[in-house]
Amino acid sequence: MPPIFQTSTYAQEAPNVNKGYDYARVGNPTRTALENLIAGLEGADECACFASGCAAMDAVLKMFRPGDQIIASNDLYGGTYRLFTKVFEPFGINFTFVDMTDIQEVKEAATDDAKLLWIETPTNPMLRVVDIELLTDFASSNDVLSLVDNTFASPYLQQPLELGADMVLHSTTKYLGGHSDIIGGAVATSNSDIMEQLRFQVKTSGAVPGPMDCYLTLRGIKTLSVRVQQSVDNAKKVAEFLDDHSAVERVIYPGLESHDQHDIAKKQMSDFGGMVSFSLKDDSMEKAQEFMSRTKIFTLAESLGGVESLISHPASMTHGSIPKEVRLKAGLKDSLIRLSVGIEDADDLIEDLDQAFE
C-alpha cells in the first residue's frame, strides 16, 4: 500500500525548487497514487481527485461562462440538479434538461451556445440507459464537449472514454470507495486542456481530498471487481423477485428484458449494475415509507455502492431538492423505491424484502 503522506507542506531544495510537491492543496503523493489508479481504470491519461462528487462537478462547471448552454438529462441526481439550478444558473449558465434516451430531443435542444452534454447512465434513480456513443458522436461533430457521470456503473462495468466521451466523473464515495467510509470525487480525461483547467481549480478553489480519504479509496478499489460482481449477481435475483411480486407495479433494472434500454445496456456495459428501482401498486409516499421502515438487512439511508445493501426513497431523500412537477415529469413517482444491492447473501436479501411486504 502507498504511504499516507499526512503533511500540509514539503521541504524545498531552494526557493521554488521542490522535489515534486510544494503544498498539499496542490498535490499529495497519496492523492497522486489514487489519481493514477482511477485514470488507469478509465483508460484516461490523467485524473483529478476532489473532496466530494459535488466538488468534482463544481470544478467542471467552473470551466464555463455566462451564456454557455449545458444540456443534461431530465432524470439525474438531485444534488446535480441543485448545483445546476441554484448555484450556476444565477451566474448566467443556461441548463436545458431533456430525455437523453431520445437523440432527437438532444439535437432539437442544442443551440449555437451549446458547450457540454452532461450524461448520466444509468440515470439516478430511474436507471435509464443512455447511448453514450450516439450522444458523443453528436457532441464531437458539433464542437460540444461531453461528460459521463459513471458513478452508477463504475469502471468495472462501463468505460465512457472508450465510447467517445471527453471526460468521466465519479463520486468515489460510491462503488470506487465501496465501504461507506469516505467522501470523494474524481474527473478523468485524456484532454490536456480540460485537465489544465481542472488542475487550476484544484489549486485555486482547493476542494481536495485529504490523504487518509485517498488511502481508503485506494484500499477500496483493490476489491472493486469482486464487490461489484457480487452486487450485480444479487441485484439480478432481487429484480426477478420483485418483478414477480403482486404488490409491485414496476421494476426498473437494465438486466430485465422489459427494460426499455436493455439492448443498449447490453451493448455498452459488461453487466447490468447493482442498482434496482421499483414502484408500488399503491403509489403513495406513505406506503413507500411504511415499506422501507420494515426492512432489517436493507438499511434506510442515502448513498449507494457500498458492501451493505441500502434502501432509499428518492422523492423525499436524494431527489428532494427537485420540484415535484419536474420529478413527476421525469417519471419519478412518490412510491418509487431505490435499492443499492450489496454483497450479502441474495436469499437473505430477498427474504428481507418479502417480510417487509408481508
PDB file of N, CA, C and O in Angstrom, residues 206-251:
ATOM      1  N   GLY A 206      -9.468  24.683  -4.145  1.00  0.00           N
ATOM      2  CA  GLY A 206      -8.969  23.905  -3.010  1.00  0.00           C
ATOM      3  C   GLY A 206      -9.877  22.832  -2.458  1.00  0.00           C
ATOM      4  O   GLY A 206      -9.696  22.405  -1.312  1.00  0.00           O
ATOM      5  N   ALA A 207     -10.854  22.341  -3.257  1.00  0.00           N
ATOM      6  CA  ALA A 207     -11.770  21.307  -2.753  1.00  0.00           C
ATOM      7  C   ALA A 207     -11.130  19.928  -2.914  1.00  0.00           C
ATOM      8  O   ALA A 207     -11.584  19.092  -3.699  1.00  0.00           O
ATOM      9  N   VAL A 208     -10.062  19.697  -2.153  1.00  0.00           N
ATOM     10  CA  VAL A 208      -9.261  18.488  -2.347  1.00  0.00           C
ATOM     11  C   VAL A 208      -9.533  17.454  -1.252  1.00  0.00           C
ATOM     12  O   VAL A 208      -9.892  17.800  -0.137  1.00  0.00           O
ATOM     13  N   PRO A 209      -9.349  16.165  -1.587  1.00  0.00           N
ATOM     14  CA  PRO A 209      -9.498  15.127  -0.561  1.00  0.00           C
ATOM     15  C   PRO A 209      -8.259  15.051   0.305  1.00  0.00           C
ATOM     16  O   PRO A 209      -7.140  15.301  -0.157  1.00  0.00           O
ATOM     17  N   GLY A 210      -8.430  14.695   1.561  1.00  0.00           N
ATOM     18  CA  GLY A 210      -7.295  14.502   2.454  1.00  0.00           C
ATOM     19  C   GLY A 210      -6.588  13.195   2.143  1.00  0.00           C
ATOM     20  O   GLY A 210      -7.153  12.292   1.510  1.00  0.00           O
ATOM     21  N   PRO A 211      -5.343  13.049   2.593  1.00  0.00           N
ATOM     22  CA  PRO A 211      -4.581  11.830   2.295  1.00  0.00           C
ATOM     23  C   PRO A 211      -5.203  10.556   2.853  1.00  0.00           C
ATOM     24  O   PRO A 211      -5.113   9.504   2.235  1.00  0.00           O
ATOM     25  N   MET A 212      -5.844  10.634   4.008  1.00  0.00           N
ATOM     26  CA  MET A 212      -6.478   9.433   4.568  1.00  0.00           C
ATOM     27  C   MET A 212      -7.649   8.981   3.696  1.00  0.00           C
ATOM     28  O   MET A 212      -7.841   7.775   3.452  1.00  0.00           O
ATOM     29  N   ASP A 213      -8.443   9.944   3.203  1.00  0.00           N
ATOM     30  CA  ASP A 213      -9.548   9.592   2.302  1.00  0.00           C
ATOM     31  C   ASP A 213      -9.008   8.957   1.021  1.00  0.00           C
ATOM     32  O   ASP A 213      -9.595   8.000   0.497  1.00  0.00           O
ATOM     33  N   CYS A 214      -7.916   9.491   0.501  1.00  0.00           N
ATOM     34  CA  CYS A 214      -7.307   8.916  -0.706  1.00  0.00           C
ATOM     35  C   CYS A 214      -6.828   7.496  -0.436  1.00  0.00           C
ATOM     36  O   CYS A 214      -7.013   6.591  -1.260  1.00  0.00           O
ATOM     37  N   TYR A 215      -6.220   7.292   0.722  1.00  0.00           N
ATOM     38  CA  TYR A 215      -5.730   5.960   1.105  1.00  0.00           C
ATOM     39  C   TYR A 215      -6.889   4.962   1.191  1.00  0.00           C
ATOM     40  O   TYR A 215      -6.802   3.841   0.684  1.00  0.00           O
ATOM     41  N   LEU A 216      -7.993   5.366   1.831  1.00  0.00           N
ATOM     42  CA  LEU A 216      -9.134   4.465   1.975  1.00  0.00           C
ATOM     43  C   LEU A 216      -9.760   4.141   0.623  1.00  0.00           C
ATOM     44  O   LEU A 216     -10.224   3.017   0.388  1.00  0.00           O
ATOM     45  N   THR A 217      -9.782   5.128  -0.284  1.00  0.00           N
ATOM     46  CA  THR A 217     -10.317   4.875  -1.625  1.00  0.00           C
ATOM     47  C   THR A 217      -9.410   3.927  -2.395  1.00  0.00           C
ATOM     48  O   THR A 217      -9.889   3.019  -3.096  1.00  0.00           O
ATOM     49  N   LEU A 218      -8.090   4.113  -2.275  1.00  0.00           N
ATOM     50  CA  LEU A 218      -7.137   3.182  -2.889  1.00  0.00           C
ATOM     51  C   LEU A 218      -7.369   1.762  -2.380  1.00  0.00           C
ATOM     52  O   LEU A 218      -7.382   0.799  -3.156  1.00  0.00           O
ATOM     53  N   ARG A 219      -7.570   1.637  -1.085  1.00  0.00           N
ATOM     54  CA  ARG A 219      -7.817   0.319  -0.494  1.00  0.00           C
ATOM     55  C   ARG A 219      -9.117  -0.277  -1.022  1.00  0.00           C
ATOM     56  O   ARG A 219      -9.201  -1.460  -1.347  1.00  0.00           O
ATOM     57  N   GLY A 220     -10.155   0.576  -1.129  1.00  0.00           N
ATOM     58  CA  GLY A 220     -11.439   0.092  -1.606  1.00  0.00           C
ATOM     59  C   GLY A 220     -11.381  -0.407  -3.038  1.00  0.00           C
ATOM     60  O   GLY A 220     -11.977  -1.430  -3.392  1.00  0.00           O
ATOM     61  N   ILE A 221     -10.645   0.297  -3.889  1.00  0.00           N
ATOM     62  CA  ILE A 221     -10.578  -0.058  -5.314  1.00  0.00           C
ATOM     63  C   ILE A 221      -9.939  -1.427  -5.519  1.00  0.00           C
ATOM     64  O   ILE A 221     -10.231  -2.117  -6.494  1.00  0.00           O
ATOM     65  N   LYS A 222      -9.098  -1.866  -4.585  1.00  0.00           N
ATOM     66  CA  LYS A 222      -8.451  -3.174  -4.720  1.00  0.00           C
ATOM     67  C   LYS A 222      -9.484  -4.311  -4.830  1.00  0.00           C
ATOM     68  O   LYS A 222      -9.202  -5.355  -5.420  1.00  0.00           O
ATOM     69  N   THR A 223     -10.671  -4.115  -4.265  1.00  0.00           N
ATOM     70  CA  THR A 223     -11.699  -5.166  -4.322  1.00  0.00           C
ATOM     71  C   THR A 223     -12.873  -4.771  -5.221  1.00  0.00           C
ATOM     72  O   THR A 223     -13.941  -5.369  -5.143  1.00  0.00           O
ATOM     73  N   LEU A 224     -12.670  -3.757  -6.068  1.00  0.00           N
ATOM     74  CA  LEU A 224     -13.766  -3.258  -6.910  1.00  0.00           C
ATOM     75  C   LEU A 224     -14.434  -4.377  -7.711  1.00  0.00           C
ATOM     76  O   LEU A 224     -15.653  -4.509  -7.713  1.00  0.00           O
ATOM     77  N   SER A 225     -13.649  -5.200  -8.383  1.00  0.00           N
ATOM     78  CA  SER A 225     -14.228  -6.203  -9.274  1.00  0.00           C
ATOM     79  C   SER A 225     -15.066  -7.234  -8.519  1.00  0.00           C
ATOM     80  O   SER A 225     -16.190  -7.549  -8.930  1.00  0.00           O
ATOM     81  N   VAL A 226     -14.549  -7.739  -7.406  1.00  0.00           N
ATOM     82  CA  VAL A 226     -15.304  -8.775  -6.683  1.00  0.00           C
ATOM     83  C   VAL A 226     -16.543  -8.191  -6.014  1.00  0.00           C
ATOM     84  O   VAL A 226     -17.599  -8.841  -5.953  1.00  0.00           O
ATOM     85  N   ARG A 227     -16.432  -6.968  -5.507  1.00  0.00           N
ATOM     86  CA  ARG A 227     -17.594  -6.334  -4.872  1.00  0.00           C
ATOM     87  C   ARG A 227     -18.707  -6.068  -5.881  1.00  0.00           C
ATOM     88  O   ARG A 227     -19.871  -6.400  -5.651  1.00  0.00           O
ATOM     89  N   VAL A 228     -18.349  -5.420  -6.996  1.00  0.00           N
ATOM     90  CA  VAL A 228     -19.364  -5.061  -7.978  1.00  0.00           C
ATOM     91  C   VAL A 228     -19.993  -6.309  -8.590  1.00  0.00           C
ATOM     92  O   VAL A 228     -21.211  -6.377  -8.771  1.00  0.00           O
ATOM     93  N   GLN A 229     -19.173  -7.324  -8.877  1.00  0.00           N
ATOM     94  CA  GLN A 229     -19.740  -8.537  -9.470  1.00  0.00           C
ATOM     95  C   GLN A 229     -20.738  -9.206  -8.529  1.00  0.00           C
ATOM     96  O   GLN A 229     -21.802  -9.665  -8.955  1.00  0.00           O
ATOM     97  N   GLN A 230     -20.415  -9.254  -7.229  1.00  0.00           N
ATOM     98  CA  GLN A 230     -21.356  -9.850  -6.273  1.00  0.00           C
ATOM     99  C   GLN A 230     -22.636  -9.018  -6.173  1.00  0.00           C
ATOM    100  O   GLN A 230     -23.740  -9.568  -6.107  1.00  0.00           O
ATOM    101  N   SER A 231     -22.492  -7.689  -6.191  1.00  0.00           N
ATOM    102  CA  SER A 231     -23.674  -6.819  -6.156  1.00  0.00           C
ATOM    103  C   SER A 231     -24.540  -7.037  -7.387  1.00  0.00           C
ATOM    104  O   SER A 231     -25.777  -7.075  -7.293  1.00  0.00           O
ATOM    105  N   VAL A 232     -23.906  -7.168  -8.550  1.00  0.00           N
ATOM    106  CA  VAL A 232     -24.653  -7.392  -9.797  1.00  0.00           C
ATOM    107  C   VAL A 232     -25.394  -8.728  -9.736  1.00  0.00           C
ATOM    108  O   VAL A 232     -26.583  -8.807 -10.080  1.00  0.00           O
ATOM    109  N   ASP A 233     -24.705  -9.773  -9.306  1.00  0.00           N
ATOM    110  CA  ASP A 233     -25.343 -11.093  -9.218  1.00  0.00           C
ATOM    111  C   ASP A 233     -26.540 -11.059  -8.276  1.00  0.00           C
ATOM    112  O   ASP A 233     -27.598 -11.651  -8.554  1.00  0.00           O
ATOM    113  N   ASN A 234     -26.390 -10.369  -7.145  1.00  0.00           N
ATOM    114  CA  ASN A 234     -27.503 -10.237  -6.196  1.00  0.00           C
ATOM    115  C   ASN A 234     -28.642  -9.404  -6.766  1.00  0.00           C
ATOM    116  O   ASN A 234     -29.829  -9.728  -6.585  1.00  0.00           O
ATOM    117  N   ALA A 235     -28.298  -8.321  -7.448  1.00  0.00           N
ATOM    118  CA  ALA A 235     -29.312  -7.415  -7.988  1.00  0.00           C
ATOM    119  C   ALA A 235     -30.205  -8.127  -9.001  1.00  0.00           C
ATOM    120  O   ALA A 235     -31.420  -7.884  -9.058  1.00  0.00           O
ATOM    121  N   LYS A 236     -29.632  -9.002  -9.808  1.00  0.00           N
ATOM    122  CA  LYS A 236     -30.424  -9.753 -10.786  1.00  0.00           C
ATOM    123  C   LYS A 236     -31.484 -10.599 -10.088  1.00  0.00           C
ATOM    124  O   LYS A 236     -32.649 -10.640 -10.507  1.00  0.00           O
ATOM    125  N   LYS A 237     -31.081 -11.262  -9.010  1.00  0.00           N
ATOM    126  CA  LYS A 237     -32.030 -12.111  -8.270  1.00  0.00           C
ATOM    127  C   LYS A 237     -33.097 -11.274  -7.573  1.00  0.00           C
ATOM    128  O   LYS A 237     -34.288 -11.637  -7.557  1.00  0.00           O
ATOM    129  N   VAL A 238     -32.684 -10.151  -6.998  1.00  0.00           N
ATOM    130  CA  VAL A 238     -33.642  -9.258  -6.325  1.00  0.00           C
ATOM    131  C   VAL A 238     -34.637  -8.699  -7.330  1.00  0.00           C
ATOM    132  O   VAL A 238     -35.848  -8.644  -7.073  1.00  0.00           O
ATOM    133  N   ALA A 239     -34.150  -8.275  -8.504  1.00  0.00           N
ATOM    134  CA  ALA A 239     -35.031  -7.713  -9.541  1.00  0.00           C
ATOM    135  C   ALA A 239     -36.047  -8.743 -10.008  1.00  0.00           C
ATOM    136  O   ALA A 239     -37.227  -8.423 -10.213  1.00  0.00           O
ATOM    137  N   GLU A 240     -35.618  -9.988 -10.176  1.00  0.00           N
ATOM    138  CA  GLU A 240     -36.544 -11.046 -10.610  1.00  0.00           C
ATOM    139  C   GLU A 240     -37.602 -11.324  -9.544  1.00  0.00           C
ATOM    140  O   GLU A 240     -38.781 -11.529  -9.854  1.00  0.00           O
ATOM    141  N   PHE A 241     -37.189 -11.305  -8.273  1.00  0.00           N
ATOM    142  CA  PHE A 241     -38.150 -11.495  -7.184  1.00  0.00           C
ATOM    143  C   PHE A 241     -39.200 -10.384  -7.191  1.00  0.00           C
ATOM    144  O   PHE A 241     -40.407 -10.645  -7.110  1.00  0.00           O
ATOM    145  N   LEU A 242     -38.750  -9.140  -7.291  1.00  0.00           N
ATOM    146  CA  LEU A 242     -39.674  -8.005  -7.280  1.00  0.00           C
ATOM    147  C   LEU A 242     -40.592  -8.028  -8.500  1.00  0.00           C
ATOM    148  O   LEU A 242     -41.775  -7.672  -8.402  1.00  0.00           O
ATOM    149  N   ASP A 243     -40.053  -8.446  -9.629  1.00  0.00           N
ATOM    150  CA  ASP A 243     -40.821  -8.472 -10.869  1.00  0.00           C
ATOM    151  C   ASP A 243     -42.011  -9.420 -10.782  1.00  0.00           C
ATOM    152  O   ASP A 243     -43.011  -9.237 -11.483  1.00  0.00           O
ATOM    153  N   ASP A 244     -41.902 -10.417  -9.913  1.00  0.00           N
ATOM    154  CA  ASP A 244     -42.977 -11.410  -9.766  1.00  0.00           C
ATOM    155  C   ASP A 244     -43.906 -11.105  -8.590  1.00  0.00           C
ATOM    156  O   ASP A 244     -44.849 -11.855  -8.344  1.00  0.00           O
ATOM    157  N   HIS A 245     -43.625 -10.006  -7.858  1.00  0.00           N
ATOM    158  CA  HIS A 245     -44.397  -9.758  -6.632  1.00  0.00           C
ATOM    159  C   HIS A 245     -45.684  -9.002  -6.935  1.00  0.00           C
ATOM    160  O   HIS A 245     -45.695  -8.034  -7.703  1.00  0.00           O
ATOM    161  N   SER A 246     -46.759  -9.421  -6.309  1.00  0.00           N
ATOM    162  CA  SER A 246     -48.087  -8.857  -6.591  1.00  0.00           C
ATOM    163  C   SER A 246     -48.247  -7.414  -6.125  1.00  0.00           C
ATOM    164  O   SER A 246     -49.110  -6.690  -6.639  1.00  0.00           O
ATOM    165  N   ALA A 247     -47.439  -6.961  -5.166  1.00  0.00           N
ATOM    166  CA  ALA A 247     -47.571  -5.592  -4.650  1.00  0.00           C
ATOM    167  C   ALA A 247     -46.773  -4.582  -5.467  1.00  0.00           C
ATOM    168  O   ALA A 247     -46.900  -3.378  -5.260  1.00  0.00           O
ATOM    169  N   VAL A 248     -45.965  -5.070  -6.397  1.00  0.00           N
ATOM    170  CA  VAL A 248     -45.074  -4.202  -7.167  1.00  0.00           C
ATOM    171  C   VAL A 248     -45.701  -3.864  -8.514  1.00  0.00           C
ATOM    172  O   VAL A 248     -46.142  -4.743  -9.250  1.00  0.00           O
ATOM    173  N   GLU A 249     -45.723  -2.568  -8.821  1.00  0.00           N
ATOM    174  CA  GLU A 249     -46.279  -2.136 -10.105  1.00  0.00           C
ATOM    175  C   GLU A 249     -45.244  -2.288 -11.218  1.00  0.00           C
ATOM    176  O   GLU A 249     -45.533  -2.800 -12.292  1.00  0.00           O
ATOM    177  N   ARG A 250     -44.000  -1.849 -10.952  1.00  0.00           N
ATOM    178  CA  ARG A 250     -42.983  -1.844 -11.994  1.00  0.00           C
ATOM    179  C   ARG A 250     -41.595  -1.986 -11.383  1.00  0.00           C
ATOM    180  O   ARG A 250     -41.302  -1.364 -10.367  1.00  0.00           O
ATOM    181  N   VAL A 251     -40.782  -2.806 -12.003  1.00  0.00           N
ATOM    182  CA  VAL A 251     -39.381  -2.951 -11.600  1.00  0.00           C
ATOM    183  C   VAL A 251     -38.512  -2.353 -12.702  1.00  0.00           C
ATOM    184  O   VAL A 251     -38.718  -2.624 -13.885  1.00  0.00           O
TER     185      VAL A 251
END
